[in-house]
PDB file of C-alpha atoms in Angstrom:
ATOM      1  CA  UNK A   1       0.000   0.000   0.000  1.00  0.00           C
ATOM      2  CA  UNK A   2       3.371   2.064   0.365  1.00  0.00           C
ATOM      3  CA  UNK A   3       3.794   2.140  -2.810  1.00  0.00           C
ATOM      4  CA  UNK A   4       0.449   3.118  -3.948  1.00  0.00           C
ATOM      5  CA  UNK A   5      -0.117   6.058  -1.528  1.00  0.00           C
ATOM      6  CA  UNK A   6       2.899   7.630  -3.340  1.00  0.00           C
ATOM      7  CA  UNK A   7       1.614   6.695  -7.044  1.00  0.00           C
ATOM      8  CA  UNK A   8      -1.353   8.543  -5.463  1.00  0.00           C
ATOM      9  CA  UNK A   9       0.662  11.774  -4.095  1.00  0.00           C
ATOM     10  CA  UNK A  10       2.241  12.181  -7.415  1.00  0.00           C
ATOM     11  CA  UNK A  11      -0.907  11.224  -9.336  1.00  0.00           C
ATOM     12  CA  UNK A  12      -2.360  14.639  -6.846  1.00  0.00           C
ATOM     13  CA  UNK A  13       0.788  16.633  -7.401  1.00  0.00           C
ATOM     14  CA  UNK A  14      -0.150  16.726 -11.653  1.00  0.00           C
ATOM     15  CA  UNK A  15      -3.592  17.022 -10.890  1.00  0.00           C
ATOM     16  CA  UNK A  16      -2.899  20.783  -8.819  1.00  0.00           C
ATOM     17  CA  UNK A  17      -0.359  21.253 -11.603  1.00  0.00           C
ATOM     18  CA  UNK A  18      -2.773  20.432 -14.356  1.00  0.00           C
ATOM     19  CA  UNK A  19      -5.131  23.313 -13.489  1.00  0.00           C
ATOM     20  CA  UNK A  20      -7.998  21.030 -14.131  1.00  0.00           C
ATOM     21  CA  UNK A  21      -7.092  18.946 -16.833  1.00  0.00           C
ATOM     22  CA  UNK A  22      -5.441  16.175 -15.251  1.00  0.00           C
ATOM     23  CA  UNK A  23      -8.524  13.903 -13.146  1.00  0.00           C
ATOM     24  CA  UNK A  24      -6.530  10.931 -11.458  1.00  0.00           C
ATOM     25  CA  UNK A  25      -7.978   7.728  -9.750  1.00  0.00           C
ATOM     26  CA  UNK A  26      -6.692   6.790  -6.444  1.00  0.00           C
ATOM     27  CA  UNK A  27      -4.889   3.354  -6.660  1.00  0.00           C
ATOM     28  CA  UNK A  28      -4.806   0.850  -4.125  1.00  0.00           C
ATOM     29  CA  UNK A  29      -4.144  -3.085  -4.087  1.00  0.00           C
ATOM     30  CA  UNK A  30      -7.093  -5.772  -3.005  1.00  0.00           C
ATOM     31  CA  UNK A  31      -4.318  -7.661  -1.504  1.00  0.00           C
ATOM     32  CA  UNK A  32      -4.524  -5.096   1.609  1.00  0.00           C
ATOM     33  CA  UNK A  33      -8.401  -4.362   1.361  1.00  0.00           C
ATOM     34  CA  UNK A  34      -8.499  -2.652   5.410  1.00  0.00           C
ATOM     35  CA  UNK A  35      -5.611  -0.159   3.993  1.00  0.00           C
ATOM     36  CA  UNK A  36      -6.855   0.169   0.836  1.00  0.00           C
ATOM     37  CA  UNK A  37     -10.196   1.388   1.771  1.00  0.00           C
ATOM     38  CA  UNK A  38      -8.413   3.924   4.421  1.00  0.00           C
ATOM     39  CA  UNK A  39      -6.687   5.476   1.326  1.00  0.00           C
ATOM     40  CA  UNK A  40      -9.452   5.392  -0.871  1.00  0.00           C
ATOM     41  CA  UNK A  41     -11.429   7.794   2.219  1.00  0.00           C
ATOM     42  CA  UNK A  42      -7.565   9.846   2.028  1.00  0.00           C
ATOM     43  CA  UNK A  43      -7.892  10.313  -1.609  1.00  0.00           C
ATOM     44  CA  UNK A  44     -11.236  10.307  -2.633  1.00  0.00           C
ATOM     45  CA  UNK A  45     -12.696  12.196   0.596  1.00  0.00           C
ATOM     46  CA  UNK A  46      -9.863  14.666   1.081  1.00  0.00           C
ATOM     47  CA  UNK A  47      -8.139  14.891  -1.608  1.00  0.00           C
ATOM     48  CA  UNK A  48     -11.588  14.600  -4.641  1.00  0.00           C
ATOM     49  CA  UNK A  49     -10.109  12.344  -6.459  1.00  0.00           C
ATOM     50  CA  UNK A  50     -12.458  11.125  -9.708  1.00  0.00           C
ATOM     51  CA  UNK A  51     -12.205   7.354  -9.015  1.00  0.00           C
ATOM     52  CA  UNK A  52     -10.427   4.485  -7.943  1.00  0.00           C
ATOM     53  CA  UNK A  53      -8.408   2.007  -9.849  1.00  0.00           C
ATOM     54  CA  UNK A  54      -7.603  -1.612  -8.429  1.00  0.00           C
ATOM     55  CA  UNK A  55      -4.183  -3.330  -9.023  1.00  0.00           C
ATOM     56  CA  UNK A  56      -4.324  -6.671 -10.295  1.00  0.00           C
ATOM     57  CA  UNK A  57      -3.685  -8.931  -7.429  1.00  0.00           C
ATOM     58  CA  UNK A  58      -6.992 -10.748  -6.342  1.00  0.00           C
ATOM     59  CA  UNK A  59     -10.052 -11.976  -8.554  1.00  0.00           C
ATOM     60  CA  UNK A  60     -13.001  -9.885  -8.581  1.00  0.00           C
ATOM     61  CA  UNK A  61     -14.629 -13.032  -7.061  1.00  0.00           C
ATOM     62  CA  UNK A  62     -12.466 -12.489  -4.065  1.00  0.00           C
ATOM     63  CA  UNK A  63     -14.167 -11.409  -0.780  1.00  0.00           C
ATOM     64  CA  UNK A  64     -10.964  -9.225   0.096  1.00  0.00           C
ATOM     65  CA  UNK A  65     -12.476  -6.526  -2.523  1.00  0.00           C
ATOM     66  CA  UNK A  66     -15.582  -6.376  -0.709  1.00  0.00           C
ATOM     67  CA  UNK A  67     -14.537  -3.265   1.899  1.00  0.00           C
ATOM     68  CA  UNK A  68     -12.960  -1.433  -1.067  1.00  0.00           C
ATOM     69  CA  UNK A  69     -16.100  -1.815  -3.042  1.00  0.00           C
ATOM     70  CA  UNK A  70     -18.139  -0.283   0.048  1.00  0.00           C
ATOM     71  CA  UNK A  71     -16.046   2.693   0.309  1.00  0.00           C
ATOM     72  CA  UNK A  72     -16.659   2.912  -3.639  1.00  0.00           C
ATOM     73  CA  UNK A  73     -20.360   3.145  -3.017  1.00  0.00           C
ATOM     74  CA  UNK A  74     -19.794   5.155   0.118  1.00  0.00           C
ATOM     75  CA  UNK A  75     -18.319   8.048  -1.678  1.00  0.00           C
ATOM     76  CA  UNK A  76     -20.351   7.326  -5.470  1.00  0.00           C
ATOM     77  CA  UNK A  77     -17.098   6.994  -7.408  1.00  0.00           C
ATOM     78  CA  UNK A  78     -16.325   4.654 -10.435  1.00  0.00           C
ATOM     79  CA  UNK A  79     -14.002   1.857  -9.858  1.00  0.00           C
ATOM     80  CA  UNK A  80     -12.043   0.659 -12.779  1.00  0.00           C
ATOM     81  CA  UNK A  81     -11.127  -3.306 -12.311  1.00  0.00           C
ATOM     82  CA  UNK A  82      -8.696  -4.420 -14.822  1.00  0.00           C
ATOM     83  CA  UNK A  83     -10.111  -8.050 -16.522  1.00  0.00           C
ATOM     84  CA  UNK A  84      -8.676 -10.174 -19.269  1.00  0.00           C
ATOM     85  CA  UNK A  85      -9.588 -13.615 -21.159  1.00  0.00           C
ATOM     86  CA  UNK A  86      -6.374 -15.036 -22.003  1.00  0.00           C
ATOM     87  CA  UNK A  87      -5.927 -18.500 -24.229  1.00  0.00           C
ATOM     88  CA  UNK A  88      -2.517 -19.128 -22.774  1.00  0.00           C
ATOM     89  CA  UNK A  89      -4.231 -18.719 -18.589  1.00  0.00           C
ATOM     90  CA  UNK A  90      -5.020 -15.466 -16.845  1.00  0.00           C
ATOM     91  CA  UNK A  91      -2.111 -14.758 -14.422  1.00  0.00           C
ATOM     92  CA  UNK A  92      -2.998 -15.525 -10.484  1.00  0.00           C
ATOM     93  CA  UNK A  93      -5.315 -12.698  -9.052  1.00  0.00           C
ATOM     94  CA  UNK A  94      -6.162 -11.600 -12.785  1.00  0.00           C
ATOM     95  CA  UNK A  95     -10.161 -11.462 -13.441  1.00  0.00           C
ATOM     96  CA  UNK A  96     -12.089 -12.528 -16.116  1.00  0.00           C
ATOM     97  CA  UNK A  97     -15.035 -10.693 -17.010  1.00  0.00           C
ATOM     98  CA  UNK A  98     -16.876 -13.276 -15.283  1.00  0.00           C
ATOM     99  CA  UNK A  99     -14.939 -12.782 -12.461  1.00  0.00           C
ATOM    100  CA  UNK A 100     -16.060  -8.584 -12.697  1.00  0.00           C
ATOM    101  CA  UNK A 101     -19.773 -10.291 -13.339  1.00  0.00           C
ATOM    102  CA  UNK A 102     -20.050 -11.692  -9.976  1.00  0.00           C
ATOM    103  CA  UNK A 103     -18.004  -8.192  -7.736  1.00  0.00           C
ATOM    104  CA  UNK A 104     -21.001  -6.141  -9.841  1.00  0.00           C
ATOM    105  CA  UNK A 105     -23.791  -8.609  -8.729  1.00  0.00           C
ATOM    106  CA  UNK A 106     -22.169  -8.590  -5.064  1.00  0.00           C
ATOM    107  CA  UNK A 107     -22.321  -4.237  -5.523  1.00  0.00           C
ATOM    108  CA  UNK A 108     -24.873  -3.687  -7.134  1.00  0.00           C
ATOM    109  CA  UNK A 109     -24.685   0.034  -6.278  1.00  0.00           C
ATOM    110  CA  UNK A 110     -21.316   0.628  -7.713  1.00  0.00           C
ATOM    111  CA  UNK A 111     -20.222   1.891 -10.918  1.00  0.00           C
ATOM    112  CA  UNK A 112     -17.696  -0.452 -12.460  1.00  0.00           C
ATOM    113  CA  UNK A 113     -15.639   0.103 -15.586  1.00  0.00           C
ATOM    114  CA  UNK A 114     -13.980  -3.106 -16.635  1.00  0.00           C
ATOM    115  CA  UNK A 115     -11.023  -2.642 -18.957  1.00  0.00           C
ATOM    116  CA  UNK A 116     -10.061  -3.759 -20.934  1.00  0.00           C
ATOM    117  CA  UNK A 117     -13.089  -4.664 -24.249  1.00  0.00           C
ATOM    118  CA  UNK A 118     -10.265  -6.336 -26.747  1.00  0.00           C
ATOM    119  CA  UNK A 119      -9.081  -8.155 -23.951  1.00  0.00           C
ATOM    120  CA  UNK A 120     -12.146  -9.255 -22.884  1.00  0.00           C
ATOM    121  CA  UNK A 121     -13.151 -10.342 -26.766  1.00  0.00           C
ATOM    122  CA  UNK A 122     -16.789 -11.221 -27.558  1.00  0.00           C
ATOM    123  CA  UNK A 123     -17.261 -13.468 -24.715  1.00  0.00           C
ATOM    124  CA  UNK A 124     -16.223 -11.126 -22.382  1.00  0.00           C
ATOM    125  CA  UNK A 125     -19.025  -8.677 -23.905  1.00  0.00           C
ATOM    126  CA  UNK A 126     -21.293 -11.394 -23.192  1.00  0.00           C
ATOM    127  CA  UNK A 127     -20.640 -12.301 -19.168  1.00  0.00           C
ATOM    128  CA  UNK A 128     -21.708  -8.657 -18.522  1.00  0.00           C
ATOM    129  CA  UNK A 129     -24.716  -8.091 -20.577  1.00  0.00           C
ATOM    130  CA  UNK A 130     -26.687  -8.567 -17.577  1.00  0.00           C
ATOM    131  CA  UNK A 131     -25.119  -6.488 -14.880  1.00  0.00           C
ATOM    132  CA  UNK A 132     -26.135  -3.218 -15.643  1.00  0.00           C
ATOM    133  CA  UNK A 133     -23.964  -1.343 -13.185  1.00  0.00           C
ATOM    134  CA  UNK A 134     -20.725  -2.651 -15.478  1.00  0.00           C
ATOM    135  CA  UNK A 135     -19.362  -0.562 -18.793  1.00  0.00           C
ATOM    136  CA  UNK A 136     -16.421  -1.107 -20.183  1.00  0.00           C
ATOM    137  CA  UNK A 137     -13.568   0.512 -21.797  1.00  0.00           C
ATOM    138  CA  UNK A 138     -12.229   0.371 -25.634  1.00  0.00           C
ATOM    139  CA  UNK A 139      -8.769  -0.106 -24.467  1.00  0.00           C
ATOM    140  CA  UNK A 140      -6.622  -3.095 -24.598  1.00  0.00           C
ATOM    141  CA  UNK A 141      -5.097  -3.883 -27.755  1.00  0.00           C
ATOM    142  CA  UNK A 142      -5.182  -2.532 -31.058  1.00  0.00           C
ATOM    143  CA  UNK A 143      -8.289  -1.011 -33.102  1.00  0.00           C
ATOM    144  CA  UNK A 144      -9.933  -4.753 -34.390  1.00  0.00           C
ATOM    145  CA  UNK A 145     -12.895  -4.244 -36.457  1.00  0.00           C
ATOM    146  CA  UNK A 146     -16.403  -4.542 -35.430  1.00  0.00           C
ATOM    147  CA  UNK A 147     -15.448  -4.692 -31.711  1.00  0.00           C
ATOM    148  CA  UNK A 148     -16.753  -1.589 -30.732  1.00  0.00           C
ATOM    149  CA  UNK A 149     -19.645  -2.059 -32.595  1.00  0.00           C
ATOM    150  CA  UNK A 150     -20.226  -5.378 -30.929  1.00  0.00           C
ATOM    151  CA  UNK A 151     -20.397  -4.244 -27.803  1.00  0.00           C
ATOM    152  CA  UNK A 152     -22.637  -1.207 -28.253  1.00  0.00           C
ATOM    153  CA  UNK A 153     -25.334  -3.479 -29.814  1.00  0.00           C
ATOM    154  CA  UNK A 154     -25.256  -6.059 -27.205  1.00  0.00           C
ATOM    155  CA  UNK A 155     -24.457  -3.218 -23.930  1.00  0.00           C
ATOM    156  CA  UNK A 156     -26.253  -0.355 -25.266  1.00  0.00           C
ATOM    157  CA  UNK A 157     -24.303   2.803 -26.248  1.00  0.00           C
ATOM    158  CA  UNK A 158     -24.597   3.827 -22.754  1.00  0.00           C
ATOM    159  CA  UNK A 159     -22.167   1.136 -21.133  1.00  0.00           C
ATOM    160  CA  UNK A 160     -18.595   1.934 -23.571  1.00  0.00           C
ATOM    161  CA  UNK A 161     -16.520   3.945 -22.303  1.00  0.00           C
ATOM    162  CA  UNK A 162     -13.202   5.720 -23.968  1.00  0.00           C
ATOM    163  CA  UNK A 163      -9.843   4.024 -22.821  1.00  0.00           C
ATOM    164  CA  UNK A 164      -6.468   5.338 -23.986  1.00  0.00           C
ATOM    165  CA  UNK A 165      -3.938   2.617 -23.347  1.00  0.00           C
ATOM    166  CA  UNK A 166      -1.686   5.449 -22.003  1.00  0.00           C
ATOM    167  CA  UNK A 167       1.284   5.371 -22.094  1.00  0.00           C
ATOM    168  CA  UNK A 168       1.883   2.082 -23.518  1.00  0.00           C
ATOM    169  CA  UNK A 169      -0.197   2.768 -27.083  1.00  0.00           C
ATOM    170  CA  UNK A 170      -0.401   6.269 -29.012  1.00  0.00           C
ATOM    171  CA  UNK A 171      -3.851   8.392 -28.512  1.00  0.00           C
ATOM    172  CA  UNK A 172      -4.543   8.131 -32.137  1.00  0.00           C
ATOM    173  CA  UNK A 173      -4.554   4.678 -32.046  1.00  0.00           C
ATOM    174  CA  UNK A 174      -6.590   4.641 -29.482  1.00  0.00           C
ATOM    175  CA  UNK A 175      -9.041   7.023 -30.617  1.00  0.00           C
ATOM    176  CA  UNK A 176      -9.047   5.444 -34.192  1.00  0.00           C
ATOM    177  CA  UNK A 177     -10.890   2.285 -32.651  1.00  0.00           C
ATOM    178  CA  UNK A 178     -13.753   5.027 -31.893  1.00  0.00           C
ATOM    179  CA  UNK A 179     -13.315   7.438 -34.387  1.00  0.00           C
ATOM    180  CA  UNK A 180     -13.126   4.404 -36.745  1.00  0.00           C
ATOM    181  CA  UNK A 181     -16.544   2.577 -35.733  1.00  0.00           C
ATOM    182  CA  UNK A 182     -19.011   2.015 -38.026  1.00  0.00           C
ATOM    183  CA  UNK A 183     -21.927   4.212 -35.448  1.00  0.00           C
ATOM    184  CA  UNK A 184     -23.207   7.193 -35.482  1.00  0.00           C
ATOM    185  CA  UNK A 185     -21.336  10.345 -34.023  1.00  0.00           C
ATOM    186  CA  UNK A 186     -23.751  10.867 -31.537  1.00  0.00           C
ATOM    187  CA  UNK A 187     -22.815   7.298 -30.153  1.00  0.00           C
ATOM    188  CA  UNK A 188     -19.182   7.827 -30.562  1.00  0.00           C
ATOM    189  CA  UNK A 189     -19.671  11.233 -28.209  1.00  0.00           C
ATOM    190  CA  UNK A 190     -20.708   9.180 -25.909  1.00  0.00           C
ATOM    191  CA  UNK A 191     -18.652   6.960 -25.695  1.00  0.00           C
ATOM    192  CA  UNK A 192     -15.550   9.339 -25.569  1.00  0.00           C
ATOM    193  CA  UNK A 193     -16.852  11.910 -23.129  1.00  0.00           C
ATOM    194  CA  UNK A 194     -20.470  11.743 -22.152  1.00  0.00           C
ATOM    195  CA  UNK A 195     -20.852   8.585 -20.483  1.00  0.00           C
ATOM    196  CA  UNK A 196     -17.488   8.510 -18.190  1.00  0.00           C
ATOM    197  CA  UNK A 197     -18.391  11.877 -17.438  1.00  0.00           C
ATOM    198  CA  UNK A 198     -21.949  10.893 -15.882  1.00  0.00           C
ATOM    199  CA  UNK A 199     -20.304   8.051 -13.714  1.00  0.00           C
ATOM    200  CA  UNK A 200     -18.020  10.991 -12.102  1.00  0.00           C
ATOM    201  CA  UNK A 201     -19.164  12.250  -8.760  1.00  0.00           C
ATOM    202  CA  UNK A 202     -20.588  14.987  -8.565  1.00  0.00           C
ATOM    203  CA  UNK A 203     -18.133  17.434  -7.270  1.00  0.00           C
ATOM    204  CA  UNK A 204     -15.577  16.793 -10.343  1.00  0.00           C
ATOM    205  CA  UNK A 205     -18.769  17.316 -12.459  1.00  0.00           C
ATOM    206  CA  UNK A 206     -19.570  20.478 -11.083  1.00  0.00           C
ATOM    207  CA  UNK A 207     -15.870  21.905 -10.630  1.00  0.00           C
ATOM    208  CA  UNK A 208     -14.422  20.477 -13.740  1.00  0.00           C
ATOM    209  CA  UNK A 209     -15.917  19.434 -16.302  1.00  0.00           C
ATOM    210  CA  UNK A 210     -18.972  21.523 -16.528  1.00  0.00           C
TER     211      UNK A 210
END
């Protein structure tokens, strides 16, 4: 947790410096879940941070994530929970979208974002169809055709959510996979702007990005 309360100081410092522009997620590790929810009140009470972002160390299934989900709904803040379907095995503590499935269904009050959609692939689309309080990002992996489309027709343009790969893939890239998609642009606004920016509480809402 060390380690992640100074991610999170820096993460602060370019926020102040940012004048704005910079919204950071407090980080913090399942593997400690007592400590984890302390920093989560440090950051996200204190300090308004926009969110929280979970390492990957335990499943989603895990009951460890459990108190940092309840300070999540506590202070009505998106988590992001990293999730993966992988045909060589899933590294130990990694989550499959099933795996995010059952943490939404166990919280159903909180907002999850599970990154990453071409890591998840089709069948990831399909674990989460019916846990409403789960988007998920565009990120992981390169633009793939028909992926984005895939997973506004089966999640509803209202559950996709912009991810960037920073800094491991350019923006363009990035963008491309939305900019690229065969939708309309009212969808693709959505998808890069107007639905993360509903799942923000409300004070970065009203401060910020108004």
């Amino acid at each position: 947790i060390d380690e992640c309360r100074e991610a999170n100081d820096y993460a602060q410092q370019m926020a102040e410096e940012s004048d704005g522009f910079f919204l950071p997620f407090c980080y913090v590790t399942p593997d400690e879940p007592v400590a984890s929810a302390d920093e989560i009140d440090r950051c996200v009470g204190e300090k308004r941070m926009a969110g929280v972002k979970l390492w990957v160390a335990r499943r989603a299934t895990d009951p460890g994530l459990d108190p940092i989900l309840e300070r999540v709904v506590h202070w009505r803040v998106p988590v992001l929970q990293h999730a993966w379907r992988k045909t060589t095995g899933n590294l130990e503590g990694e989550s499959t979208p099933a795996d995010v499935a059952d943490l939404a269904r166990r919280h159903p009050e909180a907002q999850i974002i599970m990154a990453h959609l071409n890591g998840c692939n089709p069948r990831g689309i399909e674990d989460v169809v019916d846990v409403p309080n789960v988007c998920v990002d565009t990120s992981g992996g390169d633009p793939e055709s028909g992926v984005v489309e895939l997973a506004v027709e089966r999640l509803g343009a209202g559950r996709v959510v912009f991810g960037s790969d920073a800094p491991i893939r350019h923006f363009g890239v990035c963008l491309a996979k939305v900019l690229g998609a065969n939708l309309p642009w009212e969808t693709k606004r959505m998808i890069l702007w107007d639905n993360l920016q509903k799942r923000l509480p409300e004070w970065v809402r009203t401060e910020v990005v108004s």
